[in-house]
């Protein structure tokens, strides 16, 4: 059995299944909030797949569908990847 990391946790070391509440685009990053947590997470602009990840987050917010979010470290605040899920 794989270890999970709190509410909304999905199989995978730094990955969680979360529902996007809001995405705010800033000059250097996007700020993302999720319904499952009160924290604000960051999606840096420097990521080569930034536009793909941002589009997935924005679409998930509009549709209120969960996505699988991978973070740069356990309990980290930097989003390293997003995929449908």
PDB file of C-alpha atoms in Angstrom:
ATOM      1  CA  UNK A   1       0.000   0.000   0.000  1.00  0.00           C
ATOM      2  CA  UNK A   2       1.397   3.400  -0.989  1.00  0.00           C
ATOM      3  CA  UNK A   3       1.612   6.188   1.537  1.00  0.00           C
ATOM      4  CA  UNK A   4      -0.668   9.187   0.985  1.00  0.00           C
ATOM      5  CA  UNK A   5      -0.217  12.734   2.187  1.00  0.00           C
ATOM      6  CA  UNK A   6      -3.397  14.015   3.809  1.00  0.00           C
ATOM      7  CA  UNK A   7      -6.759  14.979   2.307  1.00  0.00           C
ATOM      8  CA  UNK A   8      -6.912  14.706  -1.464  1.00  0.00           C
ATOM      9  CA  UNK A   9      -3.709  12.726  -1.582  1.00  0.00           C
ATOM     10  CA  UNK A  10      -3.114  10.562  -4.617  1.00  0.00           C
ATOM     11  CA  UNK A  11      -0.605   7.775  -5.156  1.00  0.00           C
ATOM     12  CA  UNK A  12       2.788   9.293  -5.865  1.00  0.00           C
ATOM     13  CA  UNK A  13       5.499  10.851  -3.759  1.00  0.00           C
ATOM     14  CA  UNK A  14       4.678  14.555  -4.156  1.00  0.00           C
ATOM     15  CA  UNK A  15       1.376  14.353  -6.021  1.00  0.00           C
ATOM     16  CA  UNK A  16      -2.126  15.174  -4.804  1.00  0.00           C
ATOM     17  CA  UNK A  17      -5.551  15.151  -6.406  1.00  0.00           C
ATOM     18  CA  UNK A  18      -6.975  18.649  -5.881  1.00  0.00           C
ATOM     19  CA  UNK A  19      -9.844  20.819  -7.130  1.00  0.00           C
ATOM     20  CA  UNK A  20      -8.801  24.277  -8.322  1.00  0.00           C
ATOM     21  CA  UNK A  21     -10.603  27.162  -6.641  1.00  0.00           C
ATOM     22  CA  UNK A  22      -8.824  30.073  -8.329  1.00  0.00           C
ATOM     23  CA  UNK A  23      -5.876  30.928 -10.580  1.00  0.00           C
ATOM     24  CA  UNK A  24      -4.337  34.412 -10.503  1.00  0.00           C
ATOM     25  CA  UNK A  25      -1.642  35.220 -13.061  1.00  0.00           C
ATOM     26  CA  UNK A  26       1.211  37.401 -11.788  1.00  0.00           C
ATOM     27  CA  UNK A  27       4.261  38.711 -13.712  1.00  0.00           C
ATOM     28  CA  UNK A  28       6.622  35.956 -12.480  1.00  0.00           C
ATOM     29  CA  UNK A  29       4.241  33.138 -11.556  1.00  0.00           C
ATOM     30  CA  UNK A  30       0.620  32.072 -11.188  1.00  0.00           C
ATOM     31  CA  UNK A  31      -0.964  31.839  -7.742  1.00  0.00           C
ATOM     32  CA  UNK A  32      -3.239  28.839  -7.389  1.00  0.00           C
ATOM     33  CA  UNK A  33      -5.668  28.003  -4.610  1.00  0.00           C
ATOM     34  CA  UNK A  34      -7.468  24.714  -4.110  1.00  0.00           C
ATOM     35  CA  UNK A  35     -10.686  23.912  -2.255  1.00  0.00           C
ATOM     36  CA  UNK A  36      -8.946  21.240  -0.159  1.00  0.00           C
ATOM     37  CA  UNK A  37      -6.426  23.601   1.449  1.00  0.00           C
ATOM     38  CA  UNK A  38      -6.176  27.237   2.561  1.00  0.00           C
ATOM     39  CA  UNK A  39      -2.622  27.628   1.228  1.00  0.00           C
ATOM     40  CA  UNK A  40      -1.614  29.584  -1.869  1.00  0.00           C
ATOM     41  CA  UNK A  41       0.583  27.636  -4.282  1.00  0.00           C
ATOM     42  CA  UNK A  42       2.873  28.976  -7.040  1.00  0.00           C
ATOM     43  CA  UNK A  43       3.370  27.883 -10.635  1.00  0.00           C
ATOM     44  CA  UNK A  44       6.637  29.564 -11.761  1.00  0.00           C
ATOM     45  CA  UNK A  45       6.876  31.084 -15.246  1.00  0.00           C
ATOM     46  CA  UNK A  46      10.333  29.535 -15.777  1.00  0.00           C
ATOM     47  CA  UNK A  47       8.903  26.027 -16.143  1.00  0.00           C
ATOM     48  CA  UNK A  48       9.109  24.914 -19.820  1.00  0.00           C
ATOM     49  CA  UNK A  49       5.585  23.462 -19.566  1.00  0.00           C
ATOM     50  CA  UNK A  50       4.200  26.519 -17.735  1.00  0.00           C
ATOM     51  CA  UNK A  51       1.595  27.363 -20.390  1.00  0.00           C
ATOM     52  CA  UNK A  52       0.326  23.765 -20.572  1.00  0.00           C
ATOM     53  CA  UNK A  53       0.058  23.502 -16.785  1.00  0.00           C
ATOM     54  CA  UNK A  54      -1.585  26.928 -16.519  1.00  0.00           C
ATOM     55  CA  UNK A  55      -4.184  25.990 -19.148  1.00  0.00           C
ATOM     56  CA  UNK A  56      -4.987  22.734 -17.320  1.00  0.00           C
ATOM     57  CA  UNK A  57      -5.399  24.590 -14.016  1.00  0.00           C
ATOM     58  CA  UNK A  58      -7.615  27.286 -15.556  1.00  0.00           C
ATOM     59  CA  UNK A  59      -9.819  24.706 -17.326  1.00  0.00           C
ATOM     60  CA  UNK A  60     -10.123  22.645 -14.138  1.00  0.00           C
ATOM     61  CA  UNK A  61     -11.150  25.785 -12.249  1.00  0.00           C
ATOM     62  CA  UNK A  62     -13.904  26.572 -14.747  1.00  0.00           C
ATOM     63  CA  UNK A  63     -15.199  22.983 -14.818  1.00  0.00           C
ATOM     64  CA  UNK A  64     -14.668  22.343 -11.080  1.00  0.00           C
ATOM     65  CA  UNK A  65     -12.940  19.059 -11.909  1.00  0.00           C
ATOM     66  CA  UNK A  66      -9.955  17.743  -9.932  1.00  0.00           C
ATOM     67  CA  UNK A  67      -6.457  17.515 -11.362  1.00  0.00           C
ATOM     68  CA  UNK A  68      -3.351  15.696 -10.218  1.00  0.00           C
ATOM     69  CA  UNK A  69      -0.847  18.255  -8.984  1.00  0.00           C
ATOM     70  CA  UNK A  70       2.811  17.393  -8.452  1.00  0.00           C
ATOM     71  CA  UNK A  71       4.835  19.580  -6.077  1.00  0.00           C
ATOM     72  CA  UNK A  72       8.570  20.252  -6.004  1.00  0.00           C
ATOM     73  CA  UNK A  73       8.841  18.667  -2.545  1.00  0.00           C
ATOM     74  CA  UNK A  74       6.607  17.017   0.055  1.00  0.00           C
ATOM     75  CA  UNK A  75       4.260  19.650   1.483  1.00  0.00           C
ATOM     76  CA  UNK A  76       5.880  22.196  -0.849  1.00  0.00           C
ATOM     77  CA  UNK A  77       4.199  25.276  -2.268  1.00  0.00           C
ATOM     78  CA  UNK A  78       5.729  25.198  -5.772  1.00  0.00           C
ATOM     79  CA  UNK A  79       3.774  23.341  -8.447  1.00  0.00           C
ATOM     80  CA  UNK A  80       6.089  21.180 -10.555  1.00  0.00           C
ATOM     81  CA  UNK A  81       3.449  19.564 -12.781  1.00  0.00           C
ATOM     82  CA  UNK A  82      -0.250  19.207 -13.507  1.00  0.00           C
ATOM     83  CA  UNK A  83      -2.192  16.496 -15.298  1.00  0.00           C
ATOM     84  CA  UNK A  84      -5.807  15.574 -15.714  1.00  0.00           C
ATOM     85  CA  UNK A  85      -7.086  13.224 -13.156  1.00  0.00           C
TER      86      UNK A  85
END
